[in-house]
mmCIF file of C-alpha atoms in Angstrom:
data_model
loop_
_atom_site.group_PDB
_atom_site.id
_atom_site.type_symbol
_atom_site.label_atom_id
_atom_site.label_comp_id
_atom_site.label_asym_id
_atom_site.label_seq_id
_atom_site.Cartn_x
_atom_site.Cartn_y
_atom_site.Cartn_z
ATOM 1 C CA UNK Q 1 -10.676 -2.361 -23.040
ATOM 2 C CA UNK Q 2 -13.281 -4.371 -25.433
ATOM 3 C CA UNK Q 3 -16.696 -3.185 -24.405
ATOM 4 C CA UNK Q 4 -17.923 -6.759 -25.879
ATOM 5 C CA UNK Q 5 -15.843 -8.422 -22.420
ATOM 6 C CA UNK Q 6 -16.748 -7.538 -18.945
ATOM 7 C CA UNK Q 7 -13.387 -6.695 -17.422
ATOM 8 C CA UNK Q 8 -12.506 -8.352 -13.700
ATOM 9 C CA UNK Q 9 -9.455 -8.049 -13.081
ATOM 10 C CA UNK Q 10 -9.360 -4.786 -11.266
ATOM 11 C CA UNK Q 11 -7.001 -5.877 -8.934
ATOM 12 C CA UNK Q 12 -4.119 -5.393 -11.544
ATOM 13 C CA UNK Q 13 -5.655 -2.595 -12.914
ATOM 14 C CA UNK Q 14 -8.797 -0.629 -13.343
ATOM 15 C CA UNK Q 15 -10.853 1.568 -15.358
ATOM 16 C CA UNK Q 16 -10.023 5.764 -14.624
ATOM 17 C CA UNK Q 17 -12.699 7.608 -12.483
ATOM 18 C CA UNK Q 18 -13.748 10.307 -15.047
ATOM 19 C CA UNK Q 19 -12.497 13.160 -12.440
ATOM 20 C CA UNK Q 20 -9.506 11.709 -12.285
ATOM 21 C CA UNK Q 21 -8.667 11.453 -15.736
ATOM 22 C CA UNK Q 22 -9.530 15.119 -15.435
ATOM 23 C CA UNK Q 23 -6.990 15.774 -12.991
ATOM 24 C CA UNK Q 24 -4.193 13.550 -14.622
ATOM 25 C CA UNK Q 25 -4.746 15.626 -18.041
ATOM 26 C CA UNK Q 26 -3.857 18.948 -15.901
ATOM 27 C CA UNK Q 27 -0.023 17.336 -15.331
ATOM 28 C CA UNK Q 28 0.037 15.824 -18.670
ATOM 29 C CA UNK Q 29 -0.518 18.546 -20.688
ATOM 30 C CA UNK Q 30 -0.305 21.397 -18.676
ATOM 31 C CA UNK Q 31 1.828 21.291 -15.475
ATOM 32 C CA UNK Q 32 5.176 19.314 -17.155
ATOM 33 C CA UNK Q 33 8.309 20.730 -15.167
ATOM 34 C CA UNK Q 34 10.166 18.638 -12.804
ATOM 35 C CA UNK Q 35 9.563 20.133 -9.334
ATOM 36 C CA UNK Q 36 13.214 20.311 -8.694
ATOM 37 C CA UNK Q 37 13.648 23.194 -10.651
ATOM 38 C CA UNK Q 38 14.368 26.388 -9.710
ATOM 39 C CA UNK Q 39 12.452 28.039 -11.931
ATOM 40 C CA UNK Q 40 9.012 29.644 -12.033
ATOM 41 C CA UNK Q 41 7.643 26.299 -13.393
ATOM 42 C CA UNK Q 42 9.567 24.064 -11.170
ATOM 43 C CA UNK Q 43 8.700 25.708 -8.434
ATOM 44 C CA UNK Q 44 5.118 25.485 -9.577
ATOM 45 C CA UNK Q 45 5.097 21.986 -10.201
ATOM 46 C CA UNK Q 46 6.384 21.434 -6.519
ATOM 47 C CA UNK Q 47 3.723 23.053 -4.917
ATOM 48 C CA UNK Q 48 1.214 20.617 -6.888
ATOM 49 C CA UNK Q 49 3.321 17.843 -5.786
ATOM 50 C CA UNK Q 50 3.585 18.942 -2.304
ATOM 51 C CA UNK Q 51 -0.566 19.851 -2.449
ATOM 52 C CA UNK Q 52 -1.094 16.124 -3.802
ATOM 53 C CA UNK Q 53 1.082 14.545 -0.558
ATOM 54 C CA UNK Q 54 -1.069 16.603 1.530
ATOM 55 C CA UNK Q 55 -4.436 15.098 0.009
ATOM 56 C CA UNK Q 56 -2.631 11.610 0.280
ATOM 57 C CA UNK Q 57 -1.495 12.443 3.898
ATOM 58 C CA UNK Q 58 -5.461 13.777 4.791
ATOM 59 C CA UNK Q 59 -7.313 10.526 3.084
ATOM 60 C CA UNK Q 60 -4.822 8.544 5.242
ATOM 61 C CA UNK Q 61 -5.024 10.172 8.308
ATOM 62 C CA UNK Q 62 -1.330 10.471 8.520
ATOM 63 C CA UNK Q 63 0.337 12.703 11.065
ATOM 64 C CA UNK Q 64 2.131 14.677 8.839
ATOM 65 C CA UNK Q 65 2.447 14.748 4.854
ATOM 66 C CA UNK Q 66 6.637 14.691 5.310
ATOM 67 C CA UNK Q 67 5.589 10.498 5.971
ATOM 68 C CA UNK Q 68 4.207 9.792 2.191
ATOM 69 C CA UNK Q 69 6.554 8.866 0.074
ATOM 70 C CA UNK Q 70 5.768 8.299 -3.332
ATOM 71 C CA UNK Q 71 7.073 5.700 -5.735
ATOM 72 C CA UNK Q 72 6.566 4.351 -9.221
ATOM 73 C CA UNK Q 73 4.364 1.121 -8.423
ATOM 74 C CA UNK Q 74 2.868 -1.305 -5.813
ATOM 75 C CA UNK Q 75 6.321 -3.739 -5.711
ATOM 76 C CA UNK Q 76 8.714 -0.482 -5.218
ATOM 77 C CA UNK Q 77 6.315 0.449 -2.614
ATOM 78 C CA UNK Q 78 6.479 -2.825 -0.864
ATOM 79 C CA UNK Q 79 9.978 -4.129 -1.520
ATOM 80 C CA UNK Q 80 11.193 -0.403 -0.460
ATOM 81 C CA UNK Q 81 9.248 -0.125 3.023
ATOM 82 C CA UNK Q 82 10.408 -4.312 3.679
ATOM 83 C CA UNK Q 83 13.580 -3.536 2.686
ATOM 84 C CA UNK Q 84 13.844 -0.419 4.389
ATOM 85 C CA UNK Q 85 12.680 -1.493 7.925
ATOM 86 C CA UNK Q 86 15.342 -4.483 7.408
ATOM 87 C CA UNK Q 87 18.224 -2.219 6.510
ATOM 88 C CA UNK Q 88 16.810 0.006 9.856
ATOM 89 C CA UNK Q 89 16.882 -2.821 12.468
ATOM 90 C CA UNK Q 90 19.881 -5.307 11.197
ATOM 91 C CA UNK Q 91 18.127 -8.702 12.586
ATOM 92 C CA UNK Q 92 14.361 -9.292 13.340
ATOM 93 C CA UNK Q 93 11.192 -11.066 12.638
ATOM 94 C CA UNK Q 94 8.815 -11.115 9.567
ATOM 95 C CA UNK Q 95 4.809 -12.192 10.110
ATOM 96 C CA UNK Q 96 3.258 -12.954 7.056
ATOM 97 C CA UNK Q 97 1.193 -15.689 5.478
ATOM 98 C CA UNK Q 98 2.045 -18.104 2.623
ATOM 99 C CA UNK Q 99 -0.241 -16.438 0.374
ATOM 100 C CA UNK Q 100 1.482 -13.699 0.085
ATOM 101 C CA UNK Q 101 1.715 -10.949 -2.987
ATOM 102 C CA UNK Q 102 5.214 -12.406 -4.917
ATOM 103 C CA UNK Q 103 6.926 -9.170 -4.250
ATOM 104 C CA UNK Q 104 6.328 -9.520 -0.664
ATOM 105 C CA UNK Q 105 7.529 -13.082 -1.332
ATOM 106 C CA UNK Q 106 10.636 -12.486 -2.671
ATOM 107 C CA UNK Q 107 11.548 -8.804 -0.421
ATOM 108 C CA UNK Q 108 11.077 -11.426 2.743
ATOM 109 C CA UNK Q 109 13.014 -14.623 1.418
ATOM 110 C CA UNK Q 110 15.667 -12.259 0.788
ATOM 111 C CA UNK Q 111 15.764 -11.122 4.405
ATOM 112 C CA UNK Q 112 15.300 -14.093 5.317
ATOM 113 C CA UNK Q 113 18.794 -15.012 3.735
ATOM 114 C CA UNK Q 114 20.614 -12.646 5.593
ATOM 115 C CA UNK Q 115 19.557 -13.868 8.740
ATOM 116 C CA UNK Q 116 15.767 -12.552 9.737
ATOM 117 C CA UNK Q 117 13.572 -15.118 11.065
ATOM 118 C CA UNK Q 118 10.131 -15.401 8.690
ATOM 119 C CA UNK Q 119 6.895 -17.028 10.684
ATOM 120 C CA UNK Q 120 4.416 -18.117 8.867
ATOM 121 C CA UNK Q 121 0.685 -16.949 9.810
ATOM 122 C CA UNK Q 122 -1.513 -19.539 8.954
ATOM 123 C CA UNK Q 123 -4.952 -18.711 7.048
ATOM 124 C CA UNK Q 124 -8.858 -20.603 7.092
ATOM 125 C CA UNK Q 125 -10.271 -21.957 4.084
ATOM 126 C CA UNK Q 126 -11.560 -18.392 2.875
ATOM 127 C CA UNK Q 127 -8.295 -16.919 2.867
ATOM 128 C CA UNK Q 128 -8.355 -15.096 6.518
ATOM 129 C CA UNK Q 129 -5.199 -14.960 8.597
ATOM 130 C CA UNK Q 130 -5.530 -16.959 11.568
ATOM 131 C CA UNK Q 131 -3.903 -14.781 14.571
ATOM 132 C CA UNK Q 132 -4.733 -17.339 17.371
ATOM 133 C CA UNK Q 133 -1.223 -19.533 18.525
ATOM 134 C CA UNK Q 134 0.535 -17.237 16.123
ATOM 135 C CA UNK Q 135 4.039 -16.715 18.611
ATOM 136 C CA UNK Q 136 5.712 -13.413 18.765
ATOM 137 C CA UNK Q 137 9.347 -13.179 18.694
ATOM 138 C CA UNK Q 138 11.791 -10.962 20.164
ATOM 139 C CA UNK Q 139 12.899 -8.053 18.871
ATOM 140 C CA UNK Q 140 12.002 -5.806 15.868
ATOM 141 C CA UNK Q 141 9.229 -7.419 14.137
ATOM 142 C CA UNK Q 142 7.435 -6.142 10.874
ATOM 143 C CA UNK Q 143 3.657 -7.871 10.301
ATOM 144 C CA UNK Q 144 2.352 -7.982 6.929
ATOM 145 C CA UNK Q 145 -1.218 -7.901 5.683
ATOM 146 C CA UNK Q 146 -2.369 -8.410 2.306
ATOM 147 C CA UNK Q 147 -5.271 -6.260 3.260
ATOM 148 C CA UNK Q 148 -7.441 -7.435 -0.047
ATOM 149 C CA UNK Q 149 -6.054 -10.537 -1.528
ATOM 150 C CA UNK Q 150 -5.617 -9.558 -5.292
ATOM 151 C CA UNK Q 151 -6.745 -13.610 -6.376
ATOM 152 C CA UNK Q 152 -9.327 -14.569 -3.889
ATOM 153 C CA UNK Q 153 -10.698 -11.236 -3.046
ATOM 154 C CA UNK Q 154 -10.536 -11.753 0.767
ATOM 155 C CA UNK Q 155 -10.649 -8.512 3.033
ATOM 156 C CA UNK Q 156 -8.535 -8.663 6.098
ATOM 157 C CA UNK Q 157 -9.431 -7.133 9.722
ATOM 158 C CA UNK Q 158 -6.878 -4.187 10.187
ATOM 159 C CA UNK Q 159 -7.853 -4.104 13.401
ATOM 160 C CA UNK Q 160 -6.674 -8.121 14.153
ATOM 161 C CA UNK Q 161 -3.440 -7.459 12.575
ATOM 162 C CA UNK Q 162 -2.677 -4.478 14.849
ATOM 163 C CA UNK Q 163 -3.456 -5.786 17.814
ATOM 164 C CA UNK Q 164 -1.204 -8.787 16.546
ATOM 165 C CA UNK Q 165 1.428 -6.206 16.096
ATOM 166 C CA UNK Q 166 1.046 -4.316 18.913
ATOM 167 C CA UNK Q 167 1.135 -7.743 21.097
ATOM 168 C CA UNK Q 168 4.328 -8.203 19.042
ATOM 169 C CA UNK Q 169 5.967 -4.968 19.516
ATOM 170 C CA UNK Q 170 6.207 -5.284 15.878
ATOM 171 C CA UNK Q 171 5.493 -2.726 12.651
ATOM 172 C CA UNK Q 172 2.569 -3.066 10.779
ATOM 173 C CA UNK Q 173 2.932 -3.073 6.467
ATOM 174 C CA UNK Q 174 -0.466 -3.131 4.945
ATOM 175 C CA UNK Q 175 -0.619 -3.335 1.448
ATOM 176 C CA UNK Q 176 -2.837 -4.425 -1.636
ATOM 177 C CA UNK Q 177 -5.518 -1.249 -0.780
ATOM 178 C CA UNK Q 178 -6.061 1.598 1.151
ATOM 179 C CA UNK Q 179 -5.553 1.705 4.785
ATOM 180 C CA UNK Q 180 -7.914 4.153 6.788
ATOM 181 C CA UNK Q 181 -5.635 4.289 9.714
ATOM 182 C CA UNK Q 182 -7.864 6.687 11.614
ATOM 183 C CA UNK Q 183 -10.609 4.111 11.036
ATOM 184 C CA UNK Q 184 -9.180 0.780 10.925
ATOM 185 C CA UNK Q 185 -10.974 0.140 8.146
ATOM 186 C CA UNK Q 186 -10.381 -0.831 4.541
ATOM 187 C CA UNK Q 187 -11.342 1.157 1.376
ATOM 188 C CA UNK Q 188 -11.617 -1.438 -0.975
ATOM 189 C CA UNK Q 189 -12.201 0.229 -4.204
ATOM 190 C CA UNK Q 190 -10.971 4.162 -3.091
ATOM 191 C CA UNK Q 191 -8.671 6.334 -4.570
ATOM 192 C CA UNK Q 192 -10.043 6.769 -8.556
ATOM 193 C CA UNK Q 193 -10.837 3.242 -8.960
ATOM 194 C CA UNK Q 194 -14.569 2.747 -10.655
ATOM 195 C CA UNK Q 195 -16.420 1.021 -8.293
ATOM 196 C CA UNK Q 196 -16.121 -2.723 -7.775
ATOM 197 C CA UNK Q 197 -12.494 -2.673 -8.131
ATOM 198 C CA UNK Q 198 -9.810 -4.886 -6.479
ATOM 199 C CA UNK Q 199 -7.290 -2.998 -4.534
ATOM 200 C CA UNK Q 200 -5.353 0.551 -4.726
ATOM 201 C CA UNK Q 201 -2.566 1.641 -2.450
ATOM 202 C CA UNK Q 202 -1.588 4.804 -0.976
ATOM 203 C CA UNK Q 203 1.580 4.683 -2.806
ATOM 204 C CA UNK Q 204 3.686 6.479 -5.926
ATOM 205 C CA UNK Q 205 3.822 9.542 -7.013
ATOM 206 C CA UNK Q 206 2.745 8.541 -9.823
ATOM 207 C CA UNK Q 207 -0.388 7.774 -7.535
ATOM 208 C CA UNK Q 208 -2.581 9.433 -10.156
ATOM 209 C CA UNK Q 209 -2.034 6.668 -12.754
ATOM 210 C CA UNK Q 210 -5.218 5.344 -11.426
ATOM 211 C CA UNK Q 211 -6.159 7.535 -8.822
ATOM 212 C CA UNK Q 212 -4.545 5.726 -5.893
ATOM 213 C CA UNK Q 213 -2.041 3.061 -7.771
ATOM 214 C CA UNK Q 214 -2.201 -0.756 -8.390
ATOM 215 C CA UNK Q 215 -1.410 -3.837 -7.501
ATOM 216 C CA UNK Q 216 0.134 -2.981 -3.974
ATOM 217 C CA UNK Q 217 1.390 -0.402 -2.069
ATOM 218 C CA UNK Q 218 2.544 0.241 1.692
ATOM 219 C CA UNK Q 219 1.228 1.995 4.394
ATOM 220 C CA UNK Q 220 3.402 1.636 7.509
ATOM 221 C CA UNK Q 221 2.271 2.499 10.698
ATOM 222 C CA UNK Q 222 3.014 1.112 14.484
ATOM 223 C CA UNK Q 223 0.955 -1.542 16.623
ATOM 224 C CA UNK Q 224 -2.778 -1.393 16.570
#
């Protein structure tokens, strides 16, 4: 990056933390064995991958680390989990707004083609979803939040979303930062992203790209 520009778009991607750079360079250089193997340095290299889903699993506030998954990028996070709660219940209801990240977009219009019902949640002038008169329907039901909107900026309330969900008897699929799911709150620039960032997600395994991901990611977890 030109140190003549001021870079903004963080949201796509952001500057490296210097400790995590530090940490990245120990798997780029040193630790290089696929942690299938069954060698010495496979078996190595799984340990530090296992080690790294813990940390995820910790900063999350997960139950157990066996629940991260890790994937390549914010739209295989997202169109996996949407795709993968579809392919789980057969028929149900999406809750998302029209302002939604494209591959969010296109993972529900899809669904929506085989028969899942989409409602739309409506949203203010600043961006914020709009719960209120918002119907629930029957059945499974996934709700999704672009937690920090990666054009306007805007920061959702977690907690509005799962009480939404909850109401709904519905899933909840935050993406577009980290979730604090312990906390209900939203880490807007966590995870190895220089302050002032957009959004990371507690996605990939190749989470250390930037620390936490970018773009999008999913974090899945039920009612409020």
């Amino acid at each position: 990056m030109s140190p003549e520009r001021i870079y903004l778009d963080h949201a796509a991607g952001g500057v490296l933390l210097p400790s995590v750079q530090k940490e990245m360079l120990r798997y780029l250089v040193g630790i290089q064995a696929s942690p299938g193997g069954g060698h010495r340095e496979g078996r190595e290299a799984r340990e530090e991958l296992e080690k790294a889903r813990q940390r995820v699993a910790d900063f999350l506030g997960a139950k157990e680390a066996e629940g991260v998954v890790f994937t390549s990028g914010g739209t295989e996070a997202v169109q996996s989990a949407i795709h993968g709660w579809g392919g789980s219940v057969g028929k149900g209801t999406l809750y998302l707004s029209g302002m939604e990240h494209p591959a969010v977009e296109s993972a529900a219009r899809r669904l929506e083609g085989g028969g899942f019902i989409l409602v739309r949640v409506p949203v203010d002038g600043e961006g914020r979803y709009r719960w209120e008169g918002v119907k629930a329907g029957s059945g499974a039901g996934l709700v999704c939040v672009h937690l920090a909107h990666h054009d306007l900026g805007t920061v959702q309330s977690i907690r509005e979303a799962g009480k939404f969900a909850e109401k709904a008897g519905a899933k909840l699929l935050g993406f577009g930062c980290l979730v604090d799911t312990l906390r209900h709150s939203v880490e807007g620039a966590a995870g190895g992203r220089q302050a002032g960032g957009g959004s990371a997600s507690g996605h990939g395994e190749s989470a250390g790209n930037r620390g936490a991901g970018s773009g999008g990611g999913g974090v899945e977890k039920k009612g409020g």
